[in-house]
Coordinates of C-alpha atoms in Angstrom, one line a residue:
X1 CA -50.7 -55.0 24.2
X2 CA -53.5 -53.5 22.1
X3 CA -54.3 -50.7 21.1
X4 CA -57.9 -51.1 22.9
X5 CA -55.5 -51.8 26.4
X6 CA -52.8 -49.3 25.7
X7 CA -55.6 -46.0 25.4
X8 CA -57.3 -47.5 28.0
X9 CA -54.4 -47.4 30.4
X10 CA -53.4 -43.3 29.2
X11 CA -56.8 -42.6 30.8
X12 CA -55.9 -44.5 33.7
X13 CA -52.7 -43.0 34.4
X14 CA -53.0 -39.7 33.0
X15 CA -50.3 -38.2 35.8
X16 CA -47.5 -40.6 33.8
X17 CA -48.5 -40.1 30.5
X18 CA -48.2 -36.2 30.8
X19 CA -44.6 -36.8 32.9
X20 CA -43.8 -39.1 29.7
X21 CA -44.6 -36.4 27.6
X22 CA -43.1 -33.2 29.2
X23 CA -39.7 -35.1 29.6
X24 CA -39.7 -36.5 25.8
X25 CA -40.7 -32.5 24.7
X26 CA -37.4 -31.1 26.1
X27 CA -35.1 -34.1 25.0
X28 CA -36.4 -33.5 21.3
X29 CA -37.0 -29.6 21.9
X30 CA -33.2 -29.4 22.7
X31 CA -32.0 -31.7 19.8
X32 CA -34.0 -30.7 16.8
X33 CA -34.3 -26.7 17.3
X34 CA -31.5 -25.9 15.3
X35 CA -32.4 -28.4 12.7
X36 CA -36.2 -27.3 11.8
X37 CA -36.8 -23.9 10.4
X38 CA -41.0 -24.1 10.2
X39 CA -44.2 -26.2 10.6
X40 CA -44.2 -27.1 7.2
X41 CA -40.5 -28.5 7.2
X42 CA -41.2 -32.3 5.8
X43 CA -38.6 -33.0 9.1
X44 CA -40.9 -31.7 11.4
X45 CA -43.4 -34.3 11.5
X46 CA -41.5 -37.0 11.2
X47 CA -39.7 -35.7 14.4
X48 CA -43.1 -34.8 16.1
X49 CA -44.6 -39.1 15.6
X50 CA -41.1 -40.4 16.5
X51 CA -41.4 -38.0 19.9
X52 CA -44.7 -39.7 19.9
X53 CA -43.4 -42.8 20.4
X54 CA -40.7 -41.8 22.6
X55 CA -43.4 -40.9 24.6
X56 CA -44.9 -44.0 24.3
X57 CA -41.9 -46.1 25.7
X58 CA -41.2 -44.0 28.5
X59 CA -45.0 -44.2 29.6
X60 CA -45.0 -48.0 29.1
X61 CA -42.0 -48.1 31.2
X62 CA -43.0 -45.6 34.1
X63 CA -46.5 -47.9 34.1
X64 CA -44.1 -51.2 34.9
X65 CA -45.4 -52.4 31.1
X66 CA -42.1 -52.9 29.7
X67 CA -38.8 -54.0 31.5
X68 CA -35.6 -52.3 31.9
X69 CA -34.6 -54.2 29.1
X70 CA -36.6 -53.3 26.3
X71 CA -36.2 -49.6 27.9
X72 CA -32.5 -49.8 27.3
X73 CA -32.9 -51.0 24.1
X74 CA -35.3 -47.9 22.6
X75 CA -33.1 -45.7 24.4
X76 CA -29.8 -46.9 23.1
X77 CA -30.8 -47.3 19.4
X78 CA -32.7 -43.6 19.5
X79 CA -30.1 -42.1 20.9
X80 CA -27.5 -43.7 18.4
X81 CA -29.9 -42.1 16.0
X82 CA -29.9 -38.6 17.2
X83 CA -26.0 -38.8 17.6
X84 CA -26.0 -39.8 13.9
X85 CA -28.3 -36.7 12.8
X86 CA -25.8 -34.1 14.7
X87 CA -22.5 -35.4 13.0
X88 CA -23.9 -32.9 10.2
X89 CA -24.5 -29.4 11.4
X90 CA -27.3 -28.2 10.4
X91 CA -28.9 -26.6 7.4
X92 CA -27.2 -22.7 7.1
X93 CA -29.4 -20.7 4.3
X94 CA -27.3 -17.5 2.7
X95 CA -30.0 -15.1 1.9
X96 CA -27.2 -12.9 0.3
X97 CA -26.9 -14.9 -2.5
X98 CA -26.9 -12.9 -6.3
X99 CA -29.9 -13.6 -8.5
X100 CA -29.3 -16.5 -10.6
X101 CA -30.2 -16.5 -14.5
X102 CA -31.5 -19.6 -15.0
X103 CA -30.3 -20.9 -18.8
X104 CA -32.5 -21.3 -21.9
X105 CA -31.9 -25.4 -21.7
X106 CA -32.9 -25.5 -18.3
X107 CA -36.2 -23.5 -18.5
X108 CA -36.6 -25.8 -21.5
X109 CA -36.2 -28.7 -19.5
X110 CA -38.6 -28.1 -16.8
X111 CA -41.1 -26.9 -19.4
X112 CA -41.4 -30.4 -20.7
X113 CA -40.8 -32.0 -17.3
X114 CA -43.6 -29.9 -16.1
X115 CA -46.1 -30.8 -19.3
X116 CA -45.3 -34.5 -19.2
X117 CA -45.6 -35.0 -15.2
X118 CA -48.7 -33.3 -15.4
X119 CA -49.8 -35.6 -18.3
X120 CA -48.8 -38.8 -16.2
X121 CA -50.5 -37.9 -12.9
X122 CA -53.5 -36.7 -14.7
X123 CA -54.2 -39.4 -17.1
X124 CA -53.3 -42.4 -13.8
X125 CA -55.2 -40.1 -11.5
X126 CA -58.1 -40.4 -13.7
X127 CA -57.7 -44.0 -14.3
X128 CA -58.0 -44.5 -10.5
X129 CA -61.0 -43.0 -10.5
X130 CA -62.9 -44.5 -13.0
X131 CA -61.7 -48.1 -12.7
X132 CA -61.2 -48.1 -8.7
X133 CA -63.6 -45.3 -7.5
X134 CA -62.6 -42.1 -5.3
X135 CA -60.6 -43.0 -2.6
X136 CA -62.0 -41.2 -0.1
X137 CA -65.7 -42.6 -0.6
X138 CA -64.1 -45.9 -0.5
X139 CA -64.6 -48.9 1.8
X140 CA -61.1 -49.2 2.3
X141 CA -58.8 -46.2 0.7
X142 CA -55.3 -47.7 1.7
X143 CA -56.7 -50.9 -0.2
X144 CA -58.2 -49.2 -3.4
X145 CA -55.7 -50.8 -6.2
X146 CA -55.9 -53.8 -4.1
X147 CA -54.3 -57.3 -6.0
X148 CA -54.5 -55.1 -9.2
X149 CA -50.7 -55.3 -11.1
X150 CA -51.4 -52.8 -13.7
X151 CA -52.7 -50.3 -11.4
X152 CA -49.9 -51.3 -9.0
X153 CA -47.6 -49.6 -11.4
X154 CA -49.8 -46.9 -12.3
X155 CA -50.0 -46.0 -8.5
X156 CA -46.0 -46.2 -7.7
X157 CA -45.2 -44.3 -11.1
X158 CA -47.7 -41.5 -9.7
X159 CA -45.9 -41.4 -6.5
X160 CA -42.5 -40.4 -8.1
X161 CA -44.3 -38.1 -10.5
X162 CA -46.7 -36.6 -8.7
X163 CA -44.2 -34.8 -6.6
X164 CA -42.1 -33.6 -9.7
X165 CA -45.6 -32.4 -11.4
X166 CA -46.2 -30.1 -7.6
X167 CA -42.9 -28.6 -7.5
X168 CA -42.9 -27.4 -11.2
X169 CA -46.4 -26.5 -10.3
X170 CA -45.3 -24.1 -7.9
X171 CA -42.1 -22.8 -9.7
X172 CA -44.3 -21.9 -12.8
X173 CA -46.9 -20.1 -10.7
X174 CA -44.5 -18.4 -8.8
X175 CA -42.1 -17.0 -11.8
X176 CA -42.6 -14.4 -13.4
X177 CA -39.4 -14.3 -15.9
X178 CA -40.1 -17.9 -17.0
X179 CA -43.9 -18.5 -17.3
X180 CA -45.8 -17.6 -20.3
X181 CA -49.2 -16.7 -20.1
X182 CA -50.4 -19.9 -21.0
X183 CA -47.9 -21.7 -19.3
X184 CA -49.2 -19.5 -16.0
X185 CA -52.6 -20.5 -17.0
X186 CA -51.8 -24.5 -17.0
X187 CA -49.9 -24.5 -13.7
X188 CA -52.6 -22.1 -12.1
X189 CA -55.0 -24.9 -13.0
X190 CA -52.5 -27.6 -12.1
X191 CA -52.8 -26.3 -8.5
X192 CA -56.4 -26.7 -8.4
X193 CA -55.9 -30.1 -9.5
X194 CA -53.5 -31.0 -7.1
X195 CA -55.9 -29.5 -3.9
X196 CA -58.5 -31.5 -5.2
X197 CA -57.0 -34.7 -6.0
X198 CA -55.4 -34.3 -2.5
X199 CA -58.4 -33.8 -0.8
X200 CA -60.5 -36.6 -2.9
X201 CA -57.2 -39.0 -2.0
X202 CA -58.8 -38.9 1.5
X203 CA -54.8 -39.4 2.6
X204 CA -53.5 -37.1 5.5
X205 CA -49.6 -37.4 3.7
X206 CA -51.2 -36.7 0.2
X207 CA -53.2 -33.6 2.0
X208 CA -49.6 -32.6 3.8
X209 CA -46.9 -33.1 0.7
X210 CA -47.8 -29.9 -1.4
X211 CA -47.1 -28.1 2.0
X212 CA -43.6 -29.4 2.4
X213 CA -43.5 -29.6 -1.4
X214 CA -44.2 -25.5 -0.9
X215 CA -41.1 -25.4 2.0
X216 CA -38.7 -27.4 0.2
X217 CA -39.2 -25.3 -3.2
X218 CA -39.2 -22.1 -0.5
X219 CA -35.6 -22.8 1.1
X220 CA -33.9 -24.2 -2.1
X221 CA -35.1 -21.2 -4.4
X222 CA -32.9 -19.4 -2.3
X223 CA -29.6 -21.6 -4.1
X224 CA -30.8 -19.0 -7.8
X225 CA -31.4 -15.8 -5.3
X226 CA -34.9 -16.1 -4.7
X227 CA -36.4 -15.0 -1.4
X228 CA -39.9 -14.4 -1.5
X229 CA -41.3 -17.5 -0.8
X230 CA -38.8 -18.1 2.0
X231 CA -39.6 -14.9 3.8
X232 CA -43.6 -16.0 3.6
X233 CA -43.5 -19.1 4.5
X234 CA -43.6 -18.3 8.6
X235 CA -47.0 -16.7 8.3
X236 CA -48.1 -19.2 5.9
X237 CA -47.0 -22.3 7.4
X238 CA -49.6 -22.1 10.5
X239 CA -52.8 -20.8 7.8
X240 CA -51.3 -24.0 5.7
X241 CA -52.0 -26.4 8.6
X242 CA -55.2 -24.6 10.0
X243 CA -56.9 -25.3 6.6
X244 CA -54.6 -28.7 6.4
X245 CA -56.8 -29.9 9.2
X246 CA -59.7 -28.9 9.0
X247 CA -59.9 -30.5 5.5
X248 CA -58.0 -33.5 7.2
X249 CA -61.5 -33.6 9.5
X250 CA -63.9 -32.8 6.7
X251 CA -62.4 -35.6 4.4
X252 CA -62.4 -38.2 7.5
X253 CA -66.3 -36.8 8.2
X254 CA -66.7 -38.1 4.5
X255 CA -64.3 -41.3 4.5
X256 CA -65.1 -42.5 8.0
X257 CA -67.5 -43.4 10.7
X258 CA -66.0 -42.6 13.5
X259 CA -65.7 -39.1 15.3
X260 CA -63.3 -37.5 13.3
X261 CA -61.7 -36.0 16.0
X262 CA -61.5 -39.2 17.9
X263 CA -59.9 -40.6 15.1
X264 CA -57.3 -37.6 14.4
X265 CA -56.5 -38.2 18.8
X266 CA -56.6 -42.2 17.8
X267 CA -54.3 -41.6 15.0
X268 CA -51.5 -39.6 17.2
X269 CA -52.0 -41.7 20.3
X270 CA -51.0 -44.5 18.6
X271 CA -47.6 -43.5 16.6
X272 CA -45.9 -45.8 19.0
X273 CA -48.4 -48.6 18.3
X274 CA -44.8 -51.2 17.4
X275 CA -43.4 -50.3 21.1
X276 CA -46.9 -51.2 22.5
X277 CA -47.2 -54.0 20.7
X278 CA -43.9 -55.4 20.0
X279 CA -42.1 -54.7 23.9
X280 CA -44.6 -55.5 26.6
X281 CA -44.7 -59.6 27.5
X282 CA -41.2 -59.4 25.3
X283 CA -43.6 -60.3 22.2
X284 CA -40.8 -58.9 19.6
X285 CA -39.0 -62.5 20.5
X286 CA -41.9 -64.3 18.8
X287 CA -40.7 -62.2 15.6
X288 CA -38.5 -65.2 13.6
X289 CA -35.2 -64.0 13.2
X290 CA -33.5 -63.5 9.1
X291 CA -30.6 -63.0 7.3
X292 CA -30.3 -59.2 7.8
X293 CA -29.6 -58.6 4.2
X294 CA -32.1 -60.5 2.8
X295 CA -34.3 -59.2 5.0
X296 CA -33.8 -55.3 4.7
X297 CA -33.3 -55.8 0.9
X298 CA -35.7 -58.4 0.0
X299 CA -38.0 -56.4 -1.9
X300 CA -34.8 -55.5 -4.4
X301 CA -33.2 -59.0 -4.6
X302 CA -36.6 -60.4 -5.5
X303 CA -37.3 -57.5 -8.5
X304 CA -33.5 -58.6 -10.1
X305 CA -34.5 -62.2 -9.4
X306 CA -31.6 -63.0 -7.1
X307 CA -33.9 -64.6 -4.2
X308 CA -37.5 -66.3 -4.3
X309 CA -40.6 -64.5 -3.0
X310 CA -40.8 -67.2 -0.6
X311 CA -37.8 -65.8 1.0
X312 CA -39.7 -62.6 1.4
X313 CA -39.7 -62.0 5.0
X314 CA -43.6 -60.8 6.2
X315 CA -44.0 -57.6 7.4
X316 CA -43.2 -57.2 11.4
X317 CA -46.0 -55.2 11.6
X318 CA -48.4 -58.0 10.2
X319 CA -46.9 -60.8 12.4
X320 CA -47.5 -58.4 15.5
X321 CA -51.3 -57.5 14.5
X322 CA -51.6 -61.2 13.8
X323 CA -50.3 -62.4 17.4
X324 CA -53.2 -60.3 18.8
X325 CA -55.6 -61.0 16.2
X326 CA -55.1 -65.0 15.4
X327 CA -55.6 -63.7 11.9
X328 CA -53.6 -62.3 8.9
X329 CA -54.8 -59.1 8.0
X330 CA -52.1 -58.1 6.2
X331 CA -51.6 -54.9 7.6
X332 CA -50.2 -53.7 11.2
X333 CA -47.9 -50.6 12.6
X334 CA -44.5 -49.7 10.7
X335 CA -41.6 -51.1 12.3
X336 CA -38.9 -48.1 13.3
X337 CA -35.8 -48.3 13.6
X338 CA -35.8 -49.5 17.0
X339 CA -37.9 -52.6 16.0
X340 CA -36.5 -53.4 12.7
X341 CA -33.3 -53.2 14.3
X342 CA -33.3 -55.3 17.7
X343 CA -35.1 -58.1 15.4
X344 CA -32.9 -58.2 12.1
X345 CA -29.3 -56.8 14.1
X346 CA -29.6 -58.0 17.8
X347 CA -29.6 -55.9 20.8
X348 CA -26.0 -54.3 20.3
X349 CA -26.0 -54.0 16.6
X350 CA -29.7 -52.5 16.4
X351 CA -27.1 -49.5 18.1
X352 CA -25.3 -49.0 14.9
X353 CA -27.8 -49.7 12.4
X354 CA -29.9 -46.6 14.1
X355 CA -26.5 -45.0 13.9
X356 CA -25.8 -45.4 10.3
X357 CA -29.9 -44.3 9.6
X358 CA -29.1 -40.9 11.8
X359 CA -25.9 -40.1 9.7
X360 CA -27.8 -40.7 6.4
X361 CA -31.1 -38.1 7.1
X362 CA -28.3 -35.6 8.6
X363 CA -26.2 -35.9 5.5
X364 CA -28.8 -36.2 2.9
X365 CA -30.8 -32.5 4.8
X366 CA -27.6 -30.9 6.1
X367 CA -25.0 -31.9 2.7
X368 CA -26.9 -33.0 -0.5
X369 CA -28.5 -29.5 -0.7
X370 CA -25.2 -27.8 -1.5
X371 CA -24.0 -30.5 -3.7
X372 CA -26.9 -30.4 -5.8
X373 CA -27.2 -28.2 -9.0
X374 CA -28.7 -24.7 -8.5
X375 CA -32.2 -24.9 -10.4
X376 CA -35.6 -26.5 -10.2
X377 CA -34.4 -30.1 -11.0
X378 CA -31.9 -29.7 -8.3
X379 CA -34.7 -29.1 -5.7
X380 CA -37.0 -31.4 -6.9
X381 CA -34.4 -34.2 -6.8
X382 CA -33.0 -33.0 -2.9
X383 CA -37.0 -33.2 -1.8
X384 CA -37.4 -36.7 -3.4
X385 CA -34.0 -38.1 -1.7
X386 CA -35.1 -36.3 1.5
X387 CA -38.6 -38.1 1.9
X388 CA -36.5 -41.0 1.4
X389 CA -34.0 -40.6 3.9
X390 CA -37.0 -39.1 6.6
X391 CA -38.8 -42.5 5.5
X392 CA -36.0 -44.9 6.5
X393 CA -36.7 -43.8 10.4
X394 CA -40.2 -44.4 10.4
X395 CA -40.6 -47.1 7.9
X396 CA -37.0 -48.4 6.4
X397 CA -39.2 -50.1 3.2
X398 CA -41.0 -47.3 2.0
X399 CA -37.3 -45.0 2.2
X400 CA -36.1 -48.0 -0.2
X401 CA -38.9 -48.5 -2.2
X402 CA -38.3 -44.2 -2.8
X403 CA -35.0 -44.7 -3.6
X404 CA -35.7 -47.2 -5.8
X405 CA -38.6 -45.0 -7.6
X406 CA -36.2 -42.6 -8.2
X407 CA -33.2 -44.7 -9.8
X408 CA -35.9 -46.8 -12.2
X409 CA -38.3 -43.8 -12.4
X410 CA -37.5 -40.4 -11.9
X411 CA -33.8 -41.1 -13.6
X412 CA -35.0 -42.7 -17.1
X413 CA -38.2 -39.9 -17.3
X414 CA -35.1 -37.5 -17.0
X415 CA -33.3 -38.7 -19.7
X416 CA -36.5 -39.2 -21.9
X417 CA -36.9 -35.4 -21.4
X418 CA -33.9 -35.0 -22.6
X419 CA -34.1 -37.0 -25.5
X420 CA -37.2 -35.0 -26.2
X421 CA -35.6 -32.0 -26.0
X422 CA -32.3 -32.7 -27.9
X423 CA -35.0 -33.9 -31.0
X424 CA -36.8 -30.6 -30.5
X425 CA -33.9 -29.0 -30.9
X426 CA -32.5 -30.7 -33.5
X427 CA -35.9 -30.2 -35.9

């Protein structure tokens, strides 16, 4: 089905859709409400598109689109999902923890951290810019750095230290003890930087991330004893998204054609856009069937040279926009779990692969953050393995490609800083 058909049919059969809806809401309304603690929680959207396309499958289904079968299958692999994510209980915060003093070394460290993150996002950001243009005047802003292998890298090493750049960005506006006036001064600016590029990125997760960047840094700062931002962040999470979106609407006013309201509706509407495409007339079967290794962990085996890029399975998403199309266009809806699953695993061992994705988000939100060390490196490396283990729901590629980032990336900047600092200290 296309996405044409499938918003056609919602108006036509506005009485299911809203049936589909109410009876997705309390299913997720009844798991999740222990597990989210605000708007801003990073886990809150990615809950609020996959309830989007849980409604999705049950209005295909209740419209006689899809078959008992395919029914059975979503429902069995998201439901081995959720039963995965409550294995963990969830996140408890102790607000009676004792004030932390963070050491000498470890202020040090995220001093250089924060200069050198900055540096790096600056200097690529700018790069972008001039060489590519500004992504949200641009024909095509997914498509900006294009074939482009130097700027490929330059664009995935901003992505791990962008991140790293906003949370010290934060922690050095935020502390009093530990910022300098000049170091105040550089992080106040850093901030402006960071609205600006995000708005300018014309990219509604870009526009998003120093929000949950804000909640992460909010609920971890609570591991040294600090409560402030925590007991802010309820009134400031709905002013966050009020001025999220209406800068989401100004920048796609700018970037787009369209009505940007019909778009922000288009872009919700169609969160299930692999169920709608990939289930009705059993179209998934056309998908050809891989080794499930080598097809989950292509992208790795091909970096250490272990398998050709021939072997490289295409996207599922690009062979379903190319069955409606009769074109490749290289690009087409993320395949979820349910998808990647029932085409790499079968219909009985997509069950336990959602399983296994469940028990990984639960543990990595609900364990990691008590296992990690108390201080800002610690939080910055919990959010980083968090976005990774939310990703590997919605699209299990770009949660490996994260994880990835932060082994070859995140890891070796570490230790540079800490070669830095071990020479600074030495001189």
């Amino acid at each position: 089905m296309r996405t044409g058909e499938f918003f056609l049919m919602i108006f036509d059969n506005f009485e299911f859709f809203f049936v589909s809806a109410i009876l997705s809401f309390i299913i997720y309304y009844n798991i999740f409400k222990r597990y989210i603690f605000s708007l801003l929680d990073p886990l809150f959207l990615s809950v609020f598109f996959s309830y989007s396309g849980f409604v999705t499958v049950i209005f295909l289904f209740l419209t006689k689109n899809i078959t008992l079968f395919w029914l059975s299958s979503y429902l069995f692999t998201q439901f081995a999902f959720f039963l995965g994510f409550i294995i963990f209980k969830p996140l408890r915060i102790d607000f009676y923890i004792k004030l932390t003093k963070l050491s000498s070394h470890q202020i040090r460290l995220s001093k250089w951290l924060f200069f050198i993150s900055g540096f790096m996002t600056i200097i690529s950001t700018l790069l972008i810019y001039i060489y590519k243009g500004i992504p949200i005047y641009a024909e095509s802003r997914l498509n900006i750095i294009g074939d482009d292998t130097l700027f490929k890298i330059i664009n995935r090493v901003s992505r791990i230290v962008l991140p790293v750049y906003m949370f010290l960005t934060i922690y050095f506006v935020s502390s009093e003890k530990n910022s300098s006036k000049s170091i105040k001064f550089f992080a106040v600016l850093s901030l402006i930087f960071i609205v600006v590029t995000s708005i300018l990125s014309g990219s509604r997760s870009k526009i998003m991330a120093l929000g949950f960047v804000f909640f992460i840094y909010s609920i971890y700062s609570i591991r040294w004893g600090d409560v402030f931002l925590f007991n802010k962040i309820k009134k400031f999470s709905l002013k966050f998204l009020i001025i999220a979106f209406l800068i989401v609407i100004i920048s796609f006013s700018i970037g787009e054609n369209s009505n940007p309201f019909y778009y922000l509706f288009f872009r919700l509407a169609s969160s299930g856009d692999a169920y709608f495409m990939g289930y009705p007339n059993s179209v998934l079967e056309i998908i050809p069937k891989e080794n499930w290794f080598v097809a989950l962990f292509a992208s790795p085996l091909n970096l250490l040279g272990l398998i050709n890029e021939s072997r490289v399975p295409e996207p599922i998403g690009f062979q379903l926009m190319e069955y409606y199309s009769n074109a490749k266009l290289f690009r087409g809806p993320n395949a979820r779990h349910n998808i990647l699953g029932y085409v790499y695993f079968g219909y009985y061992f997509s069950i336990l692969f959602s399983f296994m994705l469940g028990l990984v988000l639960s543990y990595v939100r609900n364990k990691v953050y008590y296992k990690l060390p108390k201080n800002i490196i610690g939080s910055i490396v919990y959010f980083l393995l968090l976005i990774c283990a939310i990703n590997l729901e919605t699209d299990f590629y770009m949660g490996l490609a994260g994880l990835i980032d932060i082994i070859f990336l995140f890891i070796p900047l570490y230790i540079i800083i800490k070669i830095i600092d071990f020479t600074y200290i030495s001189n």
